[in-house]
XYZ file of C-alpha atoms in Angstrom:
591
model
C -0.046 0.038 -0.058
C 1.276 3.616 -0.901
C 1.785 5.521 2.119
C 1.221 9.401 1.191
C 1.724 12.795 3.593
C -0.868 15.287 2.948
C 0.770 18.491 3.733
C -1.781 21.794 4.219
C -0.789 25.309 4.961
C -3.187 26.640 7.743
C -2.206 30.174 7.343
C -3.810 29.963 3.630
C -0.411 31.586 2.298
C 0.074 34.262 4.917
C 3.205 32.808 6.479
C 4.866 32.794 2.789
C 3.842 36.404 2.356
C 4.499 37.847 6.168
C 6.693 35.632 8.175
C 9.763 37.478 7.294
C 8.864 40.454 8.403
C 6.972 39.203 11.364
C 9.710 36.579 12.437
C 12.528 37.986 10.987
C 13.049 34.758 8.822
C 11.051 33.271 5.764
C 8.623 30.054 6.473
C 6.661 28.629 3.540
C 3.622 27.689 5.599
C 2.283 26.849 8.859
C 2.191 22.978 8.517
C -0.833 20.494 9.012
C -0.346 17.154 7.999
C -1.917 13.700 7.928
C -1.262 10.268 6.367
C -3.152 8.748 3.533
C -3.132 4.902 3.625
C -5.629 2.376 2.275
C -8.388 4.869 0.798
C -8.236 7.070 4.326
C -6.833 9.932 5.728
C -5.472 9.600 9.225
C -5.104 12.621 11.227
C -4.475 13.680 14.887
C -7.256 16.167 15.963
C -7.581 15.922 19.385
C -8.181 12.047 18.853
C -6.738 9.792 16.007
C -9.128 10.340 13.288
C -9.857 8.264 10.028
C -11.654 10.389 7.443
C -12.339 10.503 3.604
C -9.247 11.931 1.659
C -9.482 15.679 1.205
C -12.773 16.141 2.918
C -12.139 18.009 5.663
C -12.827 21.731 5.681
C -9.104 22.219 5.077
C -10.112 21.292 1.758
C -7.579 19.867 -0.580
C -3.831 19.501 0.697
C -1.124 22.087 -0.913
C 1.247 19.026 -1.431
C 1.065 15.054 -1.648
C 4.457 13.574 -0.674
C 4.631 10.010 -1.604
C 6.748 8.564 1.366
C 6.863 4.855 0.070
C 4.942 1.376 0.308
C 4.039 -0.814 3.084
C 3.434 -4.371 3.143
C 1.958 -4.373 6.615
C -1.684 -5.646 6.917
C -4.123 -3.350 7.964
C -5.482 -5.466 11.131
C -1.718 -4.764 12.141
C -1.770 -1.073 11.236
C -4.911 -0.674 12.994
C -4.025 -2.428 16.178
C -0.852 0.146 16.118
C -3.123 3.353 15.776
C -4.961 1.826 18.682
C -1.952 2.158 20.584
C -1.428 5.741 19.440
C -4.713 6.491 20.547
C -3.927 6.218 23.972
C -1.252 8.783 23.640
C -2.817 11.146 21.229
C -5.594 12.687 22.940
C -7.608 15.820 23.321
C -5.820 16.491 26.462
C -2.459 15.828 25.407
C -2.651 17.845 22.408
C -0.070 20.847 22.204
C 0.133 23.052 19.261
C 4.134 23.612 19.698
C 5.141 19.894 20.992
C 2.513 17.234 20.647
C 0.635 18.127 17.250
C -0.716 16.575 13.998
C 2.823 16.578 12.488
C 4.095 14.378 15.500
C 1.532 11.918 15.031
C 2.343 11.575 11.275
C 6.007 11.126 12.081
C 5.173 8.604 14.503
C 2.701 6.945 12.312
C 5.336 7.014 9.299
C 8.145 5.768 11.211
C 5.685 2.620 12.042
C 4.731 2.106 8.376
C 8.080 2.733 6.606
C 10.787 3.116 9.287
C 11.469 6.868 8.564
C 9.518 9.841 9.422
C 8.258 13.078 7.499
C 10.383 15.813 6.515
C 12.150 17.075 9.426
C 11.547 20.765 8.468
C 7.732 20.044 9.102
C 8.152 18.532 12.389
C 10.548 20.952 13.547
C 8.896 24.058 12.505
C 6.846 24.831 15.499
C 9.995 25.346 17.909
C 11.522 27.261 15.199
C 8.815 29.709 15.390
C 8.258 29.515 19.116
C 12.145 30.386 19.511
C 11.420 33.776 17.843
C 10.198 37.047 19.619
C 7.019 37.195 17.737
C 6.475 33.440 18.500
C 6.686 33.922 22.076
C 4.307 36.972 21.274
C 1.694 34.974 19.642
C 1.732 31.910 21.922
C -0.713 32.658 24.717
C -3.321 33.820 22.057
C -2.961 30.556 20.047
C -3.126 28.469 23.294
C -6.282 30.187 24.239
C -7.522 29.397 20.762
C -6.647 25.684 21.297
C -8.068 25.293 24.377
C -11.231 26.784 23.227
C -11.644 24.232 20.508
C -10.513 21.536 22.835
C -13.647 21.978 25.123
C -15.673 21.513 22.105
C -14.001 17.961 21.429
C -11.808 18.802 18.397
C -8.680 20.959 17.949
C -9.075 22.004 14.229
C -12.644 21.141 13.969
C -12.438 18.502 11.878
C -14.332 16.170 13.672
C -17.124 18.294 14.077
C -17.072 19.425 10.398
C -16.304 16.300 8.293
C -18.988 13.800 7.555
C -17.735 10.180 7.606
C -14.989 10.437 10.038
C -14.348 7.846 12.461
C -13.256 7.712 15.982
C -12.903 4.566 17.768
C -14.199 4.633 21.658
C -11.650 3.067 24.203
C -14.059 -0.038 24.666
C -13.092 -0.815 20.890
C -9.315 -0.564 21.521
C -7.113 -3.657 21.370
C -9.544 -5.911 21.019
C -8.917 -8.913 18.335
C -12.159 -9.080 16.492
C -12.756 -12.093 14.353
C -14.327 -11.343 10.561
C -16.747 -12.723 8.178
C -15.215 -14.401 5.375
C -16.898 -13.951 2.116
C -15.873 -16.424 -0.400
C -16.876 -16.642 -4.437
C -15.520 -20.189 -4.993
C -15.278 -23.692 -3.995
C -11.322 -23.469 -3.612
C -11.688 -20.608 -1.240
C -14.203 -22.125 0.686
C -12.278 -25.563 1.318
C -9.093 -23.588 2.315
C -11.056 -21.931 5.149
C -12.497 -25.147 5.979
C -9.505 -26.868 5.821
C -7.527 -24.265 8.091
C -10.600 -24.692 10.891
C -10.841 -28.669 10.666
C -9.803 -28.846 14.166
C -12.437 -26.108 15.591
C -15.493 -25.195 13.822
C -17.061 -23.199 10.819
C -20.403 -21.833 9.735
C -21.475 -21.005 6.180
C -24.183 -18.321 5.507
C -25.459 -19.214 2.466
C -27.001 -15.920 0.775
C -28.185 -14.073 -2.356
C -28.250 -10.388 -3.359
C -32.288 -10.649 -3.873
C -32.904 -11.914 -0.285
C -34.508 -9.285 1.989
C -34.010 -11.322 5.484
C -30.456 -12.117 4.774
C -29.533 -8.395 5.105
C -31.232 -8.539 8.269
C -28.938 -10.940 10.371
C -25.963 -9.479 8.624
C -25.209 -7.269 11.507
C -25.609 -10.094 13.910
C -23.424 -12.262 11.845
C -20.561 -10.049 12.067
C -21.386 -9.609 15.616
C -20.769 -13.322 16.092
C -17.697 -13.234 14.009
C -16.077 -10.726 16.522
C -17.345 -12.552 19.498
C -15.865 -15.851 18.689
C -12.730 -14.576 17.417
C -10.103 -17.294 16.529
C -12.137 -20.135 18.164
C -14.037 -20.705 14.853
C -14.504 -19.035 11.242
C -17.863 -17.410 9.910
C -18.227 -17.555 6.204
C -20.560 -15.856 3.862
C -21.429 -17.377 0.279
C -23.561 -15.614 -2.142
C -25.118 -18.735 -4.097
C -26.365 -16.036 -7.145
C -22.758 -15.709 -7.789
C -21.048 -18.833 -6.362
C -23.198 -21.278 -7.997
C -20.914 -24.378 -7.392
C -20.910 -23.761 -3.561
C -24.656 -23.802 -3.328
C -24.515 -27.002 -5.651
C -22.183 -28.650 -3.723
C -24.465 -28.446 -0.677
C -27.869 -28.679 -2.420
C -28.734 -25.038 -0.907
C -32.012 -24.001 -2.930
C -33.347 -21.173 -0.519
C -31.668 -18.387 1.572
C -30.667 -17.545 4.363
C -29.294 -21.015 4.967
C -26.745 -22.018 7.515
C -24.428 -24.995 7.702
C -22.086 -25.217 10.730
C -19.037 -27.558 10.840
C -17.636 -29.291 14.060
C -13.998 -30.743 13.873
C -14.195 -30.971 9.811
C -17.561 -32.807 9.502
C -21.038 -31.179 8.992
C -22.692 -30.842 12.205
C -26.075 -28.763 11.597
C -28.362 -27.394 9.037
C -31.071 -24.822 9.249
C -32.902 -22.103 7.368
C -34.519 -18.789 8.085
C -33.209 -15.494 9.738
C -34.433 -15.714 13.340
C -31.617 -13.937 15.231
C -32.070 -16.181 18.451
C -31.677 -19.458 16.714
C -28.546 -18.171 14.835
C -26.846 -16.978 17.915
C -27.771 -19.929 19.864
C -26.698 -22.595 17.113
C -23.431 -20.854 16.899
C -22.614 -20.185 20.551
C -23.381 -23.757 21.205
C -21.304 -25.082 18.360
C -18.141 -23.011 19.680
C -18.783 -24.500 22.988
C -18.791 -28.019 21.871
C -15.431 -27.280 19.737
C -14.217 -25.744 22.750
C -15.190 -27.374 25.749
C -14.873 -26.070 29.365
C -11.416 -26.913 30.532
C -10.990 -28.936 33.830
C -8.532 -25.979 35.230
C -11.522 -23.318 35.039
C -13.043 -25.181 38.210
C -10.194 -24.695 40.149
C -9.577 -22.005 42.589
C -6.706 -20.365 40.806
C -7.482 -16.680 41.556
C -3.877 -15.441 40.547
C -3.153 -17.456 37.812
C -6.558 -17.372 35.851
C -6.491 -13.353 36.143
C -7.409 -12.495 32.272
C -5.865 -8.973 33.022
C -2.471 -9.957 33.853
C 0.181 -7.675 32.514
C 3.822 -8.295 31.292
C 7.026 -7.476 33.454
C 8.584 -4.341 32.321
C 11.917 -2.636 33.835
C 10.944 0.997 33.585
C 13.674 2.580 35.728
C 15.404 5.480 33.908
C 18.957 5.668 34.999
C 20.921 9.228 34.968
C 21.482 9.128 31.402
C 24.614 11.579 31.455
C 26.639 8.844 33.640
C 25.073 5.969 31.629
C 26.646 7.563 28.368
C 29.828 8.806 30.251
C 30.648 4.875 30.412
C 30.525 4.563 26.659
C 33.678 5.548 24.383
C 33.525 9.056 23.533
C 32.967 8.346 19.762
C 29.743 6.132 20.874
C 28.194 8.375 23.435
C 28.523 11.326 21.215
C 26.932 9.447 17.831
C 23.819 11.337 16.675
C 21.689 8.259 16.774
C 22.496 7.859 20.490
C 22.090 11.251 21.270
C 18.735 11.460 19.579
C 17.861 8.490 21.803
C 18.825 10.384 24.774
C 16.637 13.316 23.970
C 13.831 11.155 23.429
C 14.150 9.332 27.034
C 14.655 12.738 28.904
C 11.895 14.342 27.107
C 9.359 11.299 27.906
C 10.510 11.351 31.527
C 10.397 15.086 32.305
C 7.366 15.754 30.261
C 5.628 12.517 29.477
C 5.036 10.117 26.445
C 2.937 12.712 24.618
C 5.700 15.323 24.398
C 8.460 12.783 23.294
C 8.524 12.592 19.542
C 10.067 9.046 18.496
C 13.673 9.062 17.678
C 15.250 7.484 14.417
C 15.033 3.832 15.731
C 16.325 2.314 12.603
C 19.549 4.545 13.179
C 19.877 3.636 16.707
C 19.393 0.034 16.177
C 21.914 -0.018 13.274
C 24.685 1.699 15.212
C 23.937 -0.888 18.378
C 24.411 -3.778 15.734
C 27.865 -2.461 14.515
C 28.682 -1.648 18.251
C 28.304 -5.456 19.224
C 31.719 -6.350 17.288
C 33.452 -2.729 17.892
C 32.919 -2.076 21.515
C 34.500 -4.545 24.182
C 31.723 -6.226 26.269
C 32.165 -4.458 29.417
C 31.338 -1.004 27.632
C 28.433 -2.317 25.630
C 25.905 -2.370 28.285
C 24.955 1.230 28.348
C 23.659 1.105 24.722
C 21.470 -2.024 25.682
C 20.359 -0.324 28.673
C 19.212 2.873 26.418
C 17.286 0.421 24.256
C 15.782 -0.976 27.308
C 14.503 2.226 28.574
C 13.234 2.974 25.161
C 11.102 -0.121 24.890
C 8.974 0.879 27.489
C 7.316 3.103 25.083
C 4.604 0.363 22.931
C 5.443 2.983 20.134
C 9.020 2.116 20.129
C 8.508 -1.679 20.401
C 5.904 -1.382 17.683
C 8.157 -0.063 15.213
C 10.800 -2.728 16.101
C 8.007 -5.522 15.201
C 7.314 -4.246 11.950
C 11.121 -4.306 10.390
C 13.166 -7.569 9.641
C 16.489 -5.827 10.301
C 15.227 -4.378 13.716
C 14.405 -8.489 14.645
C 17.944 -9.326 13.466
C 19.491 -6.741 15.726
C 17.625 -7.869 18.801
C 18.526 -11.402 17.984
C 22.084 -10.647 17.420
C 22.363 -8.721 21.176
C 20.623 -11.880 22.691
C 22.816 -14.182 20.621
C 26.216 -12.313 21.532
C 25.395 -12.171 25.197
C 24.314 -15.595 25.362
C 27.389 -16.726 23.755
C 29.654 -14.657 26.415
C 27.468 -16.464 28.905
C 28.491 -19.728 27.679
C 32.138 -18.750 27.429
C 31.788 -17.236 31.187
C 33.065 -14.268 29.900
C 29.805 -11.987 30.199
C 30.092 -8.921 32.203
C 27.075 -8.995 34.924
C 25.841 -5.546 34.070
C 25.831 -6.426 30.276
C 23.915 -9.648 31.352
C 21.254 -8.141 33.376
C 20.122 -5.287 31.238
C 19.834 -7.851 28.182
C 17.405 -9.892 29.880
C 15.644 -6.581 31.139
C 15.574 -5.484 27.678
C 14.027 -8.633 26.514
C 11.307 -8.040 28.896
C 10.547 -4.435 27.733
C 10.062 -6.005 24.203
C 6.610 -7.095 25.527
C 5.514 -3.923 25.949
C 3.653 -3.917 22.669
C 1.262 -6.602 21.609
C 2.766 -6.445 18.263
C 6.172 -7.682 19.354
C 4.593 -10.521 21.278
C 3.540 -11.755 18.070
C 6.918 -11.271 16.586
C 8.557 -13.296 19.585
C 6.012 -16.258 19.262
C 6.296 -16.525 15.530
C 10.247 -16.048 15.310
C 11.908 -19.446 16.162
C 15.257 -18.172 16.402
C 14.373 -15.349 18.413
C 12.208 -17.064 20.659
C 14.995 -19.719 21.297
C 17.450 -17.067 22.211
C 14.894 -15.525 24.947
C 14.554 -18.954 26.219
C 18.005 -19.995 26.424
C 18.960 -16.250 27.949
C 16.467 -17.098 30.941
C 17.144 -20.764 31.578
C 20.986 -20.083 31.601
C 20.200 -17.756 34.282
C 18.185 -19.980 36.155
C 21.130 -22.555 35.822
C 24.235 -20.401 36.666
C 23.166 -17.287 38.546
C 24.157 -16.310 41.827
C 22.742 -13.055 42.063
C 19.051 -12.921 43.012
C 18.304 -9.617 40.827
C 19.323 -11.720 37.552
C 17.206 -14.671 38.628
C 14.036 -12.102 39.270
C 14.633 -10.464 35.812
C 15.112 -14.003 34.156
C 11.585 -15.231 35.920
C 10.215 -12.132 34.617
C 11.116 -12.841 31.014
C 9.964 -16.307 31.164
C 6.645 -15.006 32.574
C 6.151 -12.305 29.561
C 6.927 -15.287 26.979
C 4.318 -17.852 28.623
C 1.844 -14.930 29.126
C 1.936 -14.386 25.473
C 1.292 -18.065 24.960
C -1.338 -18.039 27.611
C -3.370 -15.189 25.898
C -3.486 -17.004 22.735
C -4.349 -20.034 24.254
C -7.410 -18.439 26.129
C -8.497 -16.976 22.603
C -8.115 -20.071 20.636
C -7.100 -22.002 18.855
C -4.569 -23.680 21.177
C -0.977 -22.878 21.662
C 1.961 -21.267 19.662
C 4.725 -22.706 22.010
C 5.623 -26.128 20.592
C 5.112 -28.928 23.274
C 8.801 -29.802 23.459
C 9.501 -26.185 24.079
C 6.970 -25.856 26.869
C 8.285 -29.193 28.593
C 11.825 -27.787 28.375
C 10.590 -24.215 29.913
C 8.765 -25.815 32.637
C 11.791 -28.435 33.461
C 14.176 -25.564 33.924
C 11.545 -23.293 35.906
C 10.604 -26.272 38.192
C 14.516 -27.141 38.787
C 15.070 -23.374 39.715
C 11.993 -23.270 42.095
C 13.293 -26.572 43.750
C 16.947 -24.596 44.364
C 15.734 -21.339 45.453
C 16.601 -20.544 48.566
C 17.069 -16.764 49.227
C 14.816 -14.555 47.122
C 10.999 -14.484 47.833
C 10.717 -12.358 44.551
C 12.614 -14.567 42.340
C 10.215 -17.481 43.547
C 7.197 -15.439 43.140
C 8.245 -14.966 39.466
C 8.955 -18.682 38.895
C 5.734 -19.730 40.101
C 3.627 -17.550 38.113
C 5.465 -18.504 34.953
C 5.106 -21.988 35.816
C 1.345 -21.441 36.584
C 0.572 -19.661 33.426
C 2.634 -22.248 31.466
C 0.474 -25.166 32.807
C -2.998 -23.455 32.939
C -5.554 -24.239 30.369
C -3.030 -26.774 28.819
C -4.327 -28.134 25.655
C -6.538 -31.344 26.577
C -5.583 -34.532 25.071
C -7.925 -36.841 23.365
C -9.428 -39.431 26.109
C -6.749 -39.855 28.880
C -3.534 -39.233 27.032
C -1.188 -36.871 28.479
C 0.937 -34.496 26.466
C 4.626 -33.732 26.875
C 4.187 -31.037 29.517
C 1.999 -32.878 31.759
C 3.918 -36.132 31.410
C 7.143 -34.335 32.364
C 5.407 -32.651 35.443
C 3.847 -35.779 36.654
C 7.686 -37.425 36.168
C 9.272 -34.694 38.218
C 6.567 -34.801 40.742
C 6.022 -30.989 40.301
C 3.141 -30.527 42.688
C 5.688 -31.653 45.440
C 8.380 -29.606 44.610
C 6.382 -26.607 44.573
C 4.620 -27.294 48.073
C 7.879 -28.083 49.294
C 8.647 -24.219 49.402
C 5.947 -23.488 51.821
C 8.367 -24.050 55.102
C 11.136 -21.405 53.639
C 8.525 -18.997 52.205
C 5.731 -18.264 54.178
C 4.877 -15.129 52.818
C 4.074 -16.971 49.449
C 1.881 -19.611 50.722
C -1.021 -18.328 48.876
C 0.309 -18.538 45.700
C 2.499 -21.987 46.466
C -0.990 -23.554 47.376
C -2.653 -22.192 44.116
C 0.090 -23.494 41.686
C 1.290 -26.251 43.765
C -1.706 -27.541 45.344
C -4.745 -26.669 43.121
C -3.093 -26.508 39.364
C -0.419 -29.200 39.844
C -2.047 -31.301 42.399
C -5.601 -31.356 41.212
C -5.301 -30.129 37.714
C -3.009 -32.427 36.205
C -4.004 -35.889 35.029
C -2.041 -38.696 36.929
C -3.050 -41.653 34.522
């Protein structure tokens, strides 16, 4: 998809005519920008708004700059926009430091790995630094505050037909969708993909008024079941072969499939019947797990958050530990500016740094800077990754994945050789934890086998060798984040992402670490939480057959290992009982 920057002049030409006499220097425009993508214009007007391109009260843009093309799917892009909507709010708008151009820059950075032209982003500060800009600032701020009270800044939301603003209730939801098929090949592909769960085919036609009455409900049900099944729509007035295969003569007709086999068929547009039949189908495909009847208030919490390391060290002292040419590098200084602004003024005021340039410098430094001097760079990356915008940008660029992987592999290799300095090892584990600040990077880790293996190698090595409680705490947090990401997928269906052998290896490692933990209650708590999430809702095998994870836990007498920690860690008695007594004691099949 093409990514285009729309550039408007809010002064309607007055800046070009009058700026030299008023400001003492020439500016061409008072810039307002937006991003055109996939037939919509995305703009920050107190909220992130999607409008028909060129249909705001600002009229047509003065310039349309082609920034590049992106191959990112729209569902990923929409999810990133959801994360921006939490930063680009009405309250956070600032004409000088946090405006539409900052939004366009962040959005372009995510889509393409590069921002918009610097002269546009830097113009407000250039004007503000002038005497006339200082004089104008109070008047302009008063006008902005007046507009803010009306729900917009430039009036785009109020004056633009067809604009859209997502309410918070719709943010960060991974909704299913109805799949429209027009051929047997498309249909068979979807049915094959969901042969282990369930599927519904809605046979409709263009001349069927009752069909149209249940379209909204069908869309709603697709959103409700998410990845636990697939809802399909086939217009038999066009896809004759699909209607012929199933001998469908009347519409609306519905056919359901369970575990790859046809399960039910009915006709008619009764909403209650449609909802009831589809909900029953999903329940049969995903029966209630035995763990759901256990008393697991901590482990079963659906709102659990990843462990992040947010402390910002004194950056001047941190950078002083780098070689001089590294600390003065423009990409490093740009990152420092971002972190200091974010810390002092909040995320809303912090424009994203040049992330690809910084990662490129870090990647090159892995071989050019000695390990004992390298940790400040990794710590800068750790601090930046707290911001989900940064981890989201990293998630969409293969060279960025390689840099992160290179960091982990270099450190893991040094650990194997016994030559990895403790500060480098610690900040690398904590940096890896902060990758999980964005759901988008969670997906990268789950799907990127080499990256996932490097993360698991890092955390298990710390369990095996670390004599420092802080490192064990951080390693437990990293393992927790990994299994939490898998647990989210497990709850949503259909099943795990982590292979069974990987889960068994992780469980064996953390269980051994639990047994050996004698000192740190915080480390033990993290390990127990990670083990609990690894086991909770583990896919149930057919009949009494146990999977690799359950077999290992039974062989290792996991319930006894965990319950054996009560005497030394009485403060964790509740969690120990939850994981050892309930989940491992009652929740595992012992057959």
